Short mmCIF file of C-alpha atoms in Angstrom, two decimals:
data_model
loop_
_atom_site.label_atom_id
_atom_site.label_comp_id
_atom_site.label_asym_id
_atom_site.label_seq_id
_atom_site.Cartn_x
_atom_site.Cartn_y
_atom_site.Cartn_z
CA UNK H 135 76.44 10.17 -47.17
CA UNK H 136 79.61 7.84 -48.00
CA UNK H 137 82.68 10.78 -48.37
CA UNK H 138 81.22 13.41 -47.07
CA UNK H 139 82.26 16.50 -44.53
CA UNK H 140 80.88 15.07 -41.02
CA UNK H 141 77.88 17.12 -40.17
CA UNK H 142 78.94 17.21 -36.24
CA UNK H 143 81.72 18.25 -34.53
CA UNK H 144 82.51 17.76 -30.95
CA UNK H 145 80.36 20.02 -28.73
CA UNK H 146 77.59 20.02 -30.69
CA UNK H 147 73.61 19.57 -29.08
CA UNK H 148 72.17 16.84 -31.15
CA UNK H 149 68.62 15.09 -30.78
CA UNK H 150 68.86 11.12 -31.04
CA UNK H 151 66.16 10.49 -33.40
CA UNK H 152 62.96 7.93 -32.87
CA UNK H 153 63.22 6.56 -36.12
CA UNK H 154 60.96 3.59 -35.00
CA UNK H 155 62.95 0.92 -37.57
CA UNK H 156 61.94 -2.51 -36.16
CA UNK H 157 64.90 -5.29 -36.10
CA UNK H 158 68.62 -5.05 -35.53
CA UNK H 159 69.73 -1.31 -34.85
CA UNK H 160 72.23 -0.25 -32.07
CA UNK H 161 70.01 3.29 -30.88
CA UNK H 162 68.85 2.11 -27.41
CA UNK H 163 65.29 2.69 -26.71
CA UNK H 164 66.43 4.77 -23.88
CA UNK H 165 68.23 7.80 -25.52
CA UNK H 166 65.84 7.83 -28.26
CA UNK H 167 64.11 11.55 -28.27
CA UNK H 168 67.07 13.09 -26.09
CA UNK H 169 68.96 15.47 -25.97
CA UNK H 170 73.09 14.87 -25.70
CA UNK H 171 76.26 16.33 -26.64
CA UNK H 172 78.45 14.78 -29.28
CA UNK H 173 81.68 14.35 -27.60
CA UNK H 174 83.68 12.78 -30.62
CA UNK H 175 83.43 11.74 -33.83
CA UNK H 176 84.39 7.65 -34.23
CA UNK H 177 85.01 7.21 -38.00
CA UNK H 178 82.93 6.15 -40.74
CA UNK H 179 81.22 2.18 -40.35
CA UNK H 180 79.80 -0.31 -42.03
CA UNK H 181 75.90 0.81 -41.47
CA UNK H 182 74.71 -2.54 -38.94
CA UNK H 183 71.61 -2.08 -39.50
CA UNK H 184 72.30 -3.77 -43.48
CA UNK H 185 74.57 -6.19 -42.08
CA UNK H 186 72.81 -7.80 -39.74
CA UNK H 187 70.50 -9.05 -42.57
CA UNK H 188 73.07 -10.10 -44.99
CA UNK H 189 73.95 -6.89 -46.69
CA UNK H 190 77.19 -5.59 -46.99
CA UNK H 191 76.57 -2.31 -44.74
CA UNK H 192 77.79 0.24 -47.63
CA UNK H 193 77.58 3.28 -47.81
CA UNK H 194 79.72 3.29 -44.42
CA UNK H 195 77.77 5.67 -41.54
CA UNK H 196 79.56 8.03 -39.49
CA UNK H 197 79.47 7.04 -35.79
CA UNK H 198 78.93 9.62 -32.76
CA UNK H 199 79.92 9.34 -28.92
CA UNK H 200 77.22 11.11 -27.48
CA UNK H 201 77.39 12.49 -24.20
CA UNK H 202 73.98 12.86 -21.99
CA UNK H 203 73.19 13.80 -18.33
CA UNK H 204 72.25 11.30 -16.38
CA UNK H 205 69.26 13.08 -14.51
CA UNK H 206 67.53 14.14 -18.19
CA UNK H 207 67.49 10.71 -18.93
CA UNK H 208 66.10 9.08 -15.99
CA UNK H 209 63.39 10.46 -13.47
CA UNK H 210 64.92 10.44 -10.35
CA UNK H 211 68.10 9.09 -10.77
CA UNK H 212 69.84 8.67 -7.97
CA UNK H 213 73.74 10.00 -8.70
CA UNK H 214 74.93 14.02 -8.52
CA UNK H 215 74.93 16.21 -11.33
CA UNK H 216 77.67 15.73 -13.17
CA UNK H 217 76.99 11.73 -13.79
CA UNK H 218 76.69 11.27 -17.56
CA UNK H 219 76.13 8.39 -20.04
CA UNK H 220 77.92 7.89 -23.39
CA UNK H 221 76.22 5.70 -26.08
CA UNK H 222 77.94 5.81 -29.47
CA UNK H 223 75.00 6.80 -32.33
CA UNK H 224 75.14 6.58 -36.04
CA UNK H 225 74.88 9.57 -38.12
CA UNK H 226 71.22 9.15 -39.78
CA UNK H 227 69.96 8.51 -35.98
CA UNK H 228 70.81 11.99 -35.01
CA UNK H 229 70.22 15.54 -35.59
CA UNK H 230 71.04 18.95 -34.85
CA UNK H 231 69.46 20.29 -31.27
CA UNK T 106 80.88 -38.28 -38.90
CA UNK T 107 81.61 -36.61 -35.94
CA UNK T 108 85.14 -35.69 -35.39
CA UNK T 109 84.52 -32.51 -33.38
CA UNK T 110 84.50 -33.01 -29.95
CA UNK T 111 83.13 -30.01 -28.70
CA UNK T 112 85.68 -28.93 -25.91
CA UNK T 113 83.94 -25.94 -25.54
CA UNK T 114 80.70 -27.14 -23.45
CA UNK T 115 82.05 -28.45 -20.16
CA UNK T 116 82.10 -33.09 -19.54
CA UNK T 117 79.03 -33.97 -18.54
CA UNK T 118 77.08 -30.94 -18.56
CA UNK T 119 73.68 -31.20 -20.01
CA UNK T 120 72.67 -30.04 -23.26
CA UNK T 121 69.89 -27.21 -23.27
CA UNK T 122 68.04 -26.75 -25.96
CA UNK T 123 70.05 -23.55 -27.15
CA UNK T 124 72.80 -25.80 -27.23
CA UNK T 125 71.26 -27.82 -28.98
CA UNK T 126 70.33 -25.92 -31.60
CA UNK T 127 73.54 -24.38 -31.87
CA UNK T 128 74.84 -27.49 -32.73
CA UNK T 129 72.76 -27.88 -35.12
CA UNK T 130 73.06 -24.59 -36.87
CA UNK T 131 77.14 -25.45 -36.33
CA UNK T 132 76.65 -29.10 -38.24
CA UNK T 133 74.50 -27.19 -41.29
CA UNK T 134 77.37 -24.37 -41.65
CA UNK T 135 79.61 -27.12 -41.70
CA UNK T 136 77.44 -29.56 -43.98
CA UNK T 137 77.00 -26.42 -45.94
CA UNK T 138 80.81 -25.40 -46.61
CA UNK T 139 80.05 -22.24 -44.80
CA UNK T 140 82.28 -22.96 -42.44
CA UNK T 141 85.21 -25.62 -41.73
CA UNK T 142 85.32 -27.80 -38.39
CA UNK T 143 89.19 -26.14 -38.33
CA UNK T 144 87.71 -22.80 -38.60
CA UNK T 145 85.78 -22.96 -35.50
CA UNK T 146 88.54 -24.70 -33.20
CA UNK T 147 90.54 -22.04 -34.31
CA UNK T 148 88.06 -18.85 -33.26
CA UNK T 149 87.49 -21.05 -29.93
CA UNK T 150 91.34 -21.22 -29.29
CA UNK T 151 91.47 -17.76 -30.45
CA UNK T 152 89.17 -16.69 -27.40
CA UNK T 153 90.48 -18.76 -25.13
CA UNK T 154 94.23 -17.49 -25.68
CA UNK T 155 92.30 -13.86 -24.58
CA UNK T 156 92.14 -12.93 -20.89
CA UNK T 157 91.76 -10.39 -18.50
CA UNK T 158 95.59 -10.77 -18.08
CA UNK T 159 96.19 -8.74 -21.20
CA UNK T 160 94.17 -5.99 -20.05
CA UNK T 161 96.16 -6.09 -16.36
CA UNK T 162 99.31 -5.67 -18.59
CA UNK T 163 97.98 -2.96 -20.28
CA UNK T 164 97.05 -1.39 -17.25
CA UNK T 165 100.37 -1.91 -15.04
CA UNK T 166 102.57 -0.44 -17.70
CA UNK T 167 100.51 2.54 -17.99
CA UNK T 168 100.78 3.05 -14.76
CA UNK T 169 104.80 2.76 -14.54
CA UNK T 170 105.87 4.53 -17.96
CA UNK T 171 103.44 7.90 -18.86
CA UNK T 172 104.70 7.45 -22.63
CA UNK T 173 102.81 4.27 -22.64
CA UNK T 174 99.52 5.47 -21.22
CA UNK T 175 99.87 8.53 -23.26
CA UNK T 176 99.91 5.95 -26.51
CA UNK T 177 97.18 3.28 -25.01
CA UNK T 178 95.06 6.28 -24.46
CA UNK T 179 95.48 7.89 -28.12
CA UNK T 180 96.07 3.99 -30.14
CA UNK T 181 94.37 1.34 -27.93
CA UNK T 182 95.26 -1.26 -30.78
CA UNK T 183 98.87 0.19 -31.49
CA UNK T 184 99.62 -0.04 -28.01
CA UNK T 185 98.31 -3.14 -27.10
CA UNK T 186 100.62 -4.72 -29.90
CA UNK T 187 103.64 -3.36 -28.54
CA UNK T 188 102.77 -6.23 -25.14
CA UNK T 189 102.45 -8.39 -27.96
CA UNK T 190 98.62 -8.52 -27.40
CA UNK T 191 96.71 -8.79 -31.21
CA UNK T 192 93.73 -6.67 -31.14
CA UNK T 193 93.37 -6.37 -34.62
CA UNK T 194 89.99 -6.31 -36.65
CA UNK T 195 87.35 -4.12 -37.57
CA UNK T 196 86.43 -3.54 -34.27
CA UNK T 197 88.12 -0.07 -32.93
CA UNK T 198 89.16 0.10 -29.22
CA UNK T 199 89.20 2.94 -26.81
CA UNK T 200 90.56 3.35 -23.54
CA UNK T 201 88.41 5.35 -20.64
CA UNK T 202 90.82 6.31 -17.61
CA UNK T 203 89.76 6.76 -14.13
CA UNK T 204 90.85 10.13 -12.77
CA UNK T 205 90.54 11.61 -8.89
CA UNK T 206 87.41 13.24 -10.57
CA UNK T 207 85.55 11.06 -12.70
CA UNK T 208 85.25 6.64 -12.40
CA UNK T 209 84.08 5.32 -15.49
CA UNK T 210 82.05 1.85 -15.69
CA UNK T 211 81.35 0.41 -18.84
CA UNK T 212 78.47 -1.83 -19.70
CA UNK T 213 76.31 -2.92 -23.42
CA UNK T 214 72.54 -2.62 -22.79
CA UNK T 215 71.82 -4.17 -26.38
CA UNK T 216 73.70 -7.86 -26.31
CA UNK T 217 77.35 -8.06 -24.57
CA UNK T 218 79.78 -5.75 -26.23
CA UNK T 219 83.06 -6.50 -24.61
CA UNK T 220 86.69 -6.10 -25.87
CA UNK T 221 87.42 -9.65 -26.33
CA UNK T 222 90.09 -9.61 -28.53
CA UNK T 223 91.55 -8.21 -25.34
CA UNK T 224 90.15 -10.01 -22.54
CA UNK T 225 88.53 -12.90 -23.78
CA UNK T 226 84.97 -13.73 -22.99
CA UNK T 227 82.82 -11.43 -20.30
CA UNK T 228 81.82 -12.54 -17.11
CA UNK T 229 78.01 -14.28 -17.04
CA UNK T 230 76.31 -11.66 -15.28
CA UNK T 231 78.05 -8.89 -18.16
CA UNK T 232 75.51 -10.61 -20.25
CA UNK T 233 72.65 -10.74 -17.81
CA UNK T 234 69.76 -8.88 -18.52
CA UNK T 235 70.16 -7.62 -14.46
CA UNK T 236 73.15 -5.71 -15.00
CA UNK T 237 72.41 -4.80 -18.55
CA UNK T 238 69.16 -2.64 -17.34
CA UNK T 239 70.76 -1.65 -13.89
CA UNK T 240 74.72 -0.25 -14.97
CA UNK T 241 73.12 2.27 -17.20
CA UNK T 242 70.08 3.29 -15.14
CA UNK T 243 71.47 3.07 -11.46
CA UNK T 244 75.60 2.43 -11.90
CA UNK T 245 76.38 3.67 -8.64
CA UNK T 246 74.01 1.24 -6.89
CA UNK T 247 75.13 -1.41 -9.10
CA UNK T 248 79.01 -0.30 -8.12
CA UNK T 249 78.07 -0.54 -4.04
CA UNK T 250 77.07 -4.48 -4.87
CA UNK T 251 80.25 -4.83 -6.17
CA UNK T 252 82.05 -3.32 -2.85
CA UNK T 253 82.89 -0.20 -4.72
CA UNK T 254 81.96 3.26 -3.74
CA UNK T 255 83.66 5.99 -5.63
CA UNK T 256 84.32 9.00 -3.15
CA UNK T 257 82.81 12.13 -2.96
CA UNK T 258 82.67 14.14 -5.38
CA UNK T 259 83.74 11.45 -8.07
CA UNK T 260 81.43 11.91 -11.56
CA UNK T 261 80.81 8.27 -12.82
CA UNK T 262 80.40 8.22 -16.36
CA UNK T 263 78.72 5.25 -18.08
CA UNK T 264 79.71 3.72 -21.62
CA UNK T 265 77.18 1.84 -23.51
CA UNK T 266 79.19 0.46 -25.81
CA UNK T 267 76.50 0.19 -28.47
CA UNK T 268 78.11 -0.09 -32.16
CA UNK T 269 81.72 -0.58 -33.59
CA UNK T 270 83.62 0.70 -30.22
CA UNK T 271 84.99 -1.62 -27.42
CA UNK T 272 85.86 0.06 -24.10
CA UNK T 273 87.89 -0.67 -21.40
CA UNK T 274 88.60 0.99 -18.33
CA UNK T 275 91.91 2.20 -17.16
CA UNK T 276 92.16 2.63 -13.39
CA UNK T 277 93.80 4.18 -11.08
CA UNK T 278 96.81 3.22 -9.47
CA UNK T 279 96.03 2.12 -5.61
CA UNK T 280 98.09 4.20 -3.25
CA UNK T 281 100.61 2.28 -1.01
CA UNK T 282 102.10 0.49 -4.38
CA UNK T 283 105.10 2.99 -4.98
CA UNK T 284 108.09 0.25 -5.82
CA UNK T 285 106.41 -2.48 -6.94
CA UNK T 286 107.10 -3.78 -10.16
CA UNK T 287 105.04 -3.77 -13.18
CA UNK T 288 104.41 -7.34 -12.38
CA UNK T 289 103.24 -7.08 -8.93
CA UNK T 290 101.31 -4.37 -10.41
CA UNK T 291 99.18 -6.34 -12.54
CA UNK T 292 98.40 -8.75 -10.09
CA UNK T 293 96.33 -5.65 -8.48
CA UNK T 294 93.91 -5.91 -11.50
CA UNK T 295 91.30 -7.49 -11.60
CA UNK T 296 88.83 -8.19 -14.35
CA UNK T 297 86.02 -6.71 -12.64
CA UNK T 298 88.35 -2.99 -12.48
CA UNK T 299 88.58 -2.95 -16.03
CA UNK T 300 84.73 -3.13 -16.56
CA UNK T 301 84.57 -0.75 -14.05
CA UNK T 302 82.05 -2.04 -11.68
CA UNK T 303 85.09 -2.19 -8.95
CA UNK T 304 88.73 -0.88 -8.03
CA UNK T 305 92.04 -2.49 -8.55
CA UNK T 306 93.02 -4.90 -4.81
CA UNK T 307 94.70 -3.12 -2.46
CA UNK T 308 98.19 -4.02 -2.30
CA UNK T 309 99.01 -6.51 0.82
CA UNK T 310 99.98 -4.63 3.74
CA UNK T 311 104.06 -4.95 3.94
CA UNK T 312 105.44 -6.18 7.24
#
């Protein structure tokens, strides 16, 4: 992980993974098992998920902003095509679509 | 011994019990050496010296000198320094600008995410779980409660602002303000413009 080549570039499908971890993580429920677009890469992090109980969050995590259409992620919502949502996903909660 | 004096809960407001307990977590850092009484005044002083004003700054020199947007767009943190506004920390800023085709609202579904080293602390009902649920799910219904209806034909686009990334909006410039000056300017935003859920006022009509 820590140092290495970012797997994603901008443009790239990716899946945000259900990895089910209980506790403090920043993957909303609501993206989880969608499809979205990575739209740019943030920079390398101090993982949360470690930090929030005490740790000290190393190896840093690359960080994603993920773009998704609105209507795949809600059943009938109520905006035009073209409405999109951007939630900003760590590295291990996403793969390759 | 109890020197502090708490001028951050309002005279004669009651206690709840989360304030309670707060205060008792507080008096155990304290006890503890975790933290010092100083060390708290000065992170409540540091908030309170934070307001939307910065962020109306911001926006009205963007909108007078290109250069600047150009930088507050690219180097949120660079740019906010050169007002004199301290955004530093660990926490990485970005700018989302409103354009003829797409208004951008920004929200955190998972606590209440806000760039406060900017603005200071969020409006109450940016922390409710109402708008929380609601921006993310239905924004433009959300934006019509808060008098704002973007045109048609205007994308919205929706930040969660989830992790180690503050957003803020930058909006457009209302028409009718050609001459004013950068500080008239920033008297036409308004905290709720830079979250997104509304539009910069409408400058008064001149006589």
């Amino acid at each position: 992980m820590g140092g290495a080549v970012s797997p994603f570039e901008p443009g790239d499908r990716v899946r945000v993974l259900d990895l089910g971890k209980p506790g403090h993580v920043r993957t909303p429920r609501y993206v989880r098992g969608k499809t979205g677009r990575v739209e740019r890469a943030l920079g390398e992090f101090r993982n949360p998920e470690d930090l929030a109980y005490g740790g000290d969050g190393l190896p840093r995590c690359g960080l994603y902003r993920v773009a998704f259409d609105q209507r795949e992620l809600w059943e009938g919502y109520e905006g035009p095509a073209g409405d999109s949502l951007y939630v900003d996903v760590y590295e291990h909660w996403l793969e390759g679509a | 011994m109890s020197g502090h004096d708490h001028p951050h809960e309002g005279p004669g407001r009651t206690a709840s019990p989360y304030a309670l307990r707060i205060r008792a977590i507080e008096s155990l850092l304290v006890e503890k050496g975790v933290l010092t009484e100083a060390e708290i005044q000065d992170q409540i002083e540091y908030m309170d010296s934070r307001s939307p004003a910065n962020g109306a700054r911001l926006v009205a020199r963007a909108w007078v000198d290109p250069e600047f947007r150009r930088r507050l767009l690219a180097d949120t943190k660079a740019a906010a320094l050169e007002l004199g506004i301290d955004a530093s920390g660990p926490v990485e800023f970005v700018v989302v600008e409103n354009t003829p085709e797409v208004h951008n609202l920004i929200v955190c579904t998972l606590c209440s995410c806000y760039p406060r080293a900017i603005l200071g602390r969020p409006p109450d009902w940016y922390k409710s779980f109402e708008y929380r649920s609601r921006a993310v799910r239905e924004p433009r219904a959300v934006m019509r409660e808060f008098g704002h209806e973007p045109p048609e034909g205007v994308r919205v686009a929706v930040h969660d602002s989830t992790a180690d990334v503050r957003y803020m909006v930058l909006p457009m410039r209302p028409e009718g303000t050609e001459g004013m000056s950068e500080e008239e300017l920033a008297a036409l935003v308004t905290r709720d413009s830079l979250i997104g859920v509304s539009v910069p006022r409408a400058p008064a009509r001149a006589r």
